[in-house]
Short mmCIF file of C-alpha atoms in Angstrom, two decimals:
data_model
loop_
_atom_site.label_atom_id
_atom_site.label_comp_id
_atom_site.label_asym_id
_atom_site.label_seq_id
_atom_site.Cartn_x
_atom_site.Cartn_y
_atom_site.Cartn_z
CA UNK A 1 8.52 18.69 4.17
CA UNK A 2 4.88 19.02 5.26
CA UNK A 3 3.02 16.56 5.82
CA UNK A 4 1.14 15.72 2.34
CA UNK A 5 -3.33 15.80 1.74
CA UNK A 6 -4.54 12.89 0.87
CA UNK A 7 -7.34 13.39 -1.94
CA UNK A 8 -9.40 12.30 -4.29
CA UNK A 9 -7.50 11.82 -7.65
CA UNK A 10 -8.71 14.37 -10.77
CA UNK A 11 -8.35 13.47 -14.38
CA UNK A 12 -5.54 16.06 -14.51
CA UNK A 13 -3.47 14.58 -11.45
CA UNK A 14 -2.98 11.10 -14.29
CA UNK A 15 0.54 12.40 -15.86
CA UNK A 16 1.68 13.25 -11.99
CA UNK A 17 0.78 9.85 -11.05
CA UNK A 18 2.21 7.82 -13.66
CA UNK A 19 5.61 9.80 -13.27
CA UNK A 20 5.28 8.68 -9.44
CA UNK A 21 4.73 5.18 -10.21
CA UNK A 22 7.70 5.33 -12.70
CA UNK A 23 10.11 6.34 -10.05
CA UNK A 24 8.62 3.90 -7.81
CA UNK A 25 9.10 1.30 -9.80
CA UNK A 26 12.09 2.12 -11.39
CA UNK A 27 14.73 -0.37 -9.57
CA UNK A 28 12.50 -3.20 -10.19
CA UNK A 29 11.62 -3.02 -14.17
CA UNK A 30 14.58 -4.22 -15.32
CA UNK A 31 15.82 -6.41 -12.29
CA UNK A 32 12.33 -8.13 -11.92
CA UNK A 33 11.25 -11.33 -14.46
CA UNK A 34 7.16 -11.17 -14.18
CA UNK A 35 6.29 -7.64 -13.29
CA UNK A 36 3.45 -6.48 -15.12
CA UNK A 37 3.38 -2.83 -16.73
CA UNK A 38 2.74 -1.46 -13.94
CA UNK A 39 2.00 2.68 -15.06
CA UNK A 40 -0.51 1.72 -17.98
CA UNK A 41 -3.83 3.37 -18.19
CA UNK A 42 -3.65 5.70 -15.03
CA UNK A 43 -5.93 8.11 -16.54
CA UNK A 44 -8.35 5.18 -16.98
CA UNK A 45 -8.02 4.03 -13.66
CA UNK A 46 -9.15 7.88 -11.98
CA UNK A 47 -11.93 7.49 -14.51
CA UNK A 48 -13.04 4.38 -13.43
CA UNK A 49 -12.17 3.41 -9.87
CA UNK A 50 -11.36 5.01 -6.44
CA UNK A 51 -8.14 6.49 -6.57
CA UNK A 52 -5.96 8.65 -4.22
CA UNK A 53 -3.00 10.71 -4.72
CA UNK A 54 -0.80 12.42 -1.91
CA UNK A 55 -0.12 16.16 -3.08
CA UNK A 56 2.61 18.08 -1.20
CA UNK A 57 0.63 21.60 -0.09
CA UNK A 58 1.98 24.72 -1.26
CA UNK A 59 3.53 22.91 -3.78
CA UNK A 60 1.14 20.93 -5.71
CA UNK A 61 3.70 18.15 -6.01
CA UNK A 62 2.19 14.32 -6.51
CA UNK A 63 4.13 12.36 -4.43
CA UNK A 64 2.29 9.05 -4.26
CA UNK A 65 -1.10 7.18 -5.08
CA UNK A 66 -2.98 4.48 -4.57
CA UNK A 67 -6.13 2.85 -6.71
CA UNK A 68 -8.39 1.13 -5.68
CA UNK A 69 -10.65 -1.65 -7.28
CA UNK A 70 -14.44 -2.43 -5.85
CA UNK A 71 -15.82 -5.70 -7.46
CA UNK A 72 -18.51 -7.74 -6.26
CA UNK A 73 -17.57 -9.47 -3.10
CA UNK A 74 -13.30 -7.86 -2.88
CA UNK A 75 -11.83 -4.46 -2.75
CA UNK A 76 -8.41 -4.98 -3.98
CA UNK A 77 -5.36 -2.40 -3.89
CA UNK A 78 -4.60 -2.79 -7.87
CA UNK A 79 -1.61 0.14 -7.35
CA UNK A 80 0.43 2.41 -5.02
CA UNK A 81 3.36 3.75 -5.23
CA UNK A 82 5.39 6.61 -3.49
CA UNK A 83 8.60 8.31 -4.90
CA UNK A 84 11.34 7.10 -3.69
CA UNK A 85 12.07 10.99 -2.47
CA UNK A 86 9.74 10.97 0.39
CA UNK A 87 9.94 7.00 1.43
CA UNK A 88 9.55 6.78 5.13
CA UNK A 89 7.43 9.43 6.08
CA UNK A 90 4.05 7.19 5.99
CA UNK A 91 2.47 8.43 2.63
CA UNK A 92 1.82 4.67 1.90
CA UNK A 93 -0.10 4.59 5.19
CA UNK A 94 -1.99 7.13 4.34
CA UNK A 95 -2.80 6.11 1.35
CA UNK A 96 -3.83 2.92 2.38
CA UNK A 97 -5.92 4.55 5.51
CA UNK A 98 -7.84 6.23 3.01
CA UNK A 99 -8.50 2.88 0.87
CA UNK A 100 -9.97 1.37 4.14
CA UNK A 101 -12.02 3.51 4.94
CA UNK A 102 -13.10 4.20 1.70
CA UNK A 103 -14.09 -0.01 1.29
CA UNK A 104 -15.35 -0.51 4.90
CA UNK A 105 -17.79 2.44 4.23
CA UNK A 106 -18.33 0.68 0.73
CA UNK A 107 -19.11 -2.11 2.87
CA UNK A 108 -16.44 -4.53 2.38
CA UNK A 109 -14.91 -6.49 5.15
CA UNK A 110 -11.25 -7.00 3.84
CA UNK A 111 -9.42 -5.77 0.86
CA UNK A 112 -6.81 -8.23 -0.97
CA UNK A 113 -3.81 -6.89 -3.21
CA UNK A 114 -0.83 -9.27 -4.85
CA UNK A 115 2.97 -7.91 -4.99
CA UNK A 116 6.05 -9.32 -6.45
CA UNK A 117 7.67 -11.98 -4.13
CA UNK A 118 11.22 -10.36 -4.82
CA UNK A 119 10.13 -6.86 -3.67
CA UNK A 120 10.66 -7.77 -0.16
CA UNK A 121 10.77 -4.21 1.16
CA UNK A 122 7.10 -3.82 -0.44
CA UNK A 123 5.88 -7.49 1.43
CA UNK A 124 7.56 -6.08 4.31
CA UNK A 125 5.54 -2.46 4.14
CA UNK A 126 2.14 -4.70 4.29
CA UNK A 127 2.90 -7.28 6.57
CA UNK A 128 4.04 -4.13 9.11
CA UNK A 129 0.11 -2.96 8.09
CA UNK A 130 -1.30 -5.92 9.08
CA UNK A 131 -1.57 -8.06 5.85
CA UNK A 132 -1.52 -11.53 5.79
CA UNK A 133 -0.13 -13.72 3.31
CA UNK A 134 -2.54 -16.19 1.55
CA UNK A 135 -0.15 -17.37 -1.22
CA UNK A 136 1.42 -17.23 -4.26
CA UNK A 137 1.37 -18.28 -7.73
CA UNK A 138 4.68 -17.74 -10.23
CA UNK A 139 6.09 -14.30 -9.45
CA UNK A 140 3.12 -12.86 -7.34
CA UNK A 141 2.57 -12.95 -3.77
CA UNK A 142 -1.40 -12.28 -2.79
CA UNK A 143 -1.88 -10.94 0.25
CA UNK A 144 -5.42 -9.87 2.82
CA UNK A 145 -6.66 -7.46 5.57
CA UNK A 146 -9.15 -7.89 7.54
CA UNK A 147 -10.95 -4.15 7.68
CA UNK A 148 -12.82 -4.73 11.27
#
């Protein structure tokens, strides 16, 4: 597969992206006590806030996204998700390289996100990125990067 552009999200990518995020997801829904709904209001979300998707060229394919929420004083990852097809072959980073950047040249300094605590491989994908574990509450595990 090549590798996949990282853009912008468009109104029309929404359907794409919530179909991603339902594969994603999919293993955890109905093993996982706490997880919120996590495909709700995607169209909302490229309306609103910064959001990303990973589109396979040639293709036209959605293949992962990320979204990203600026409020005063945090930027916090509020989604991503790759299909479980093309795990491994650094979408997520990519994603999440383009979320940096995005908030350092926003101005922020770090960005914070929160995951479940029993989706280790997902704690495991950030801490290998250079997160940092600031604690949890219930079911949720928040986590920080410094952007310098």
């Amino acid at each position: 597969m090549d590798t996949p552009e990282i853009r912008q999200a468009r109104a029309e990518d929404a359907p794409a992206f919530t179909s991603v995020i339902r594969a994603a997801y999919g293993p955890w829904i109905d093993r996982l006590e706490g997880l919120p709904d996590v495909d709700a209001g995607v169209a909302d979300e490229i309306a609103h806030h910064p959001v990303w998707v990973a589109e396979q060229p040639g293709t036209g394919r959605i293949v992962g996204g990320l979204v990203l929420h600026l409020e005063p004083g945090v930027a916090r990852i509020a989604n991503l998700a790759v299909h479980p097809d093309c795990g491994g072959q650094g979408i997520g980073r990519a994603l999440m390289a383009a979320a940096e950047d995005h908030a350092r040249a926003a101005g922020y300094g770090q960005m914070t996100l929160a995951s479940h605590r029993d989706m280790t491989p997902t704690l495991r994908f950030y801490r290998n990125s250079g997160w940092a574990e600031t604690g949890r509450e219930g079911f949720r595990v928040f986590m920080v990067k410094d952007l310098g």
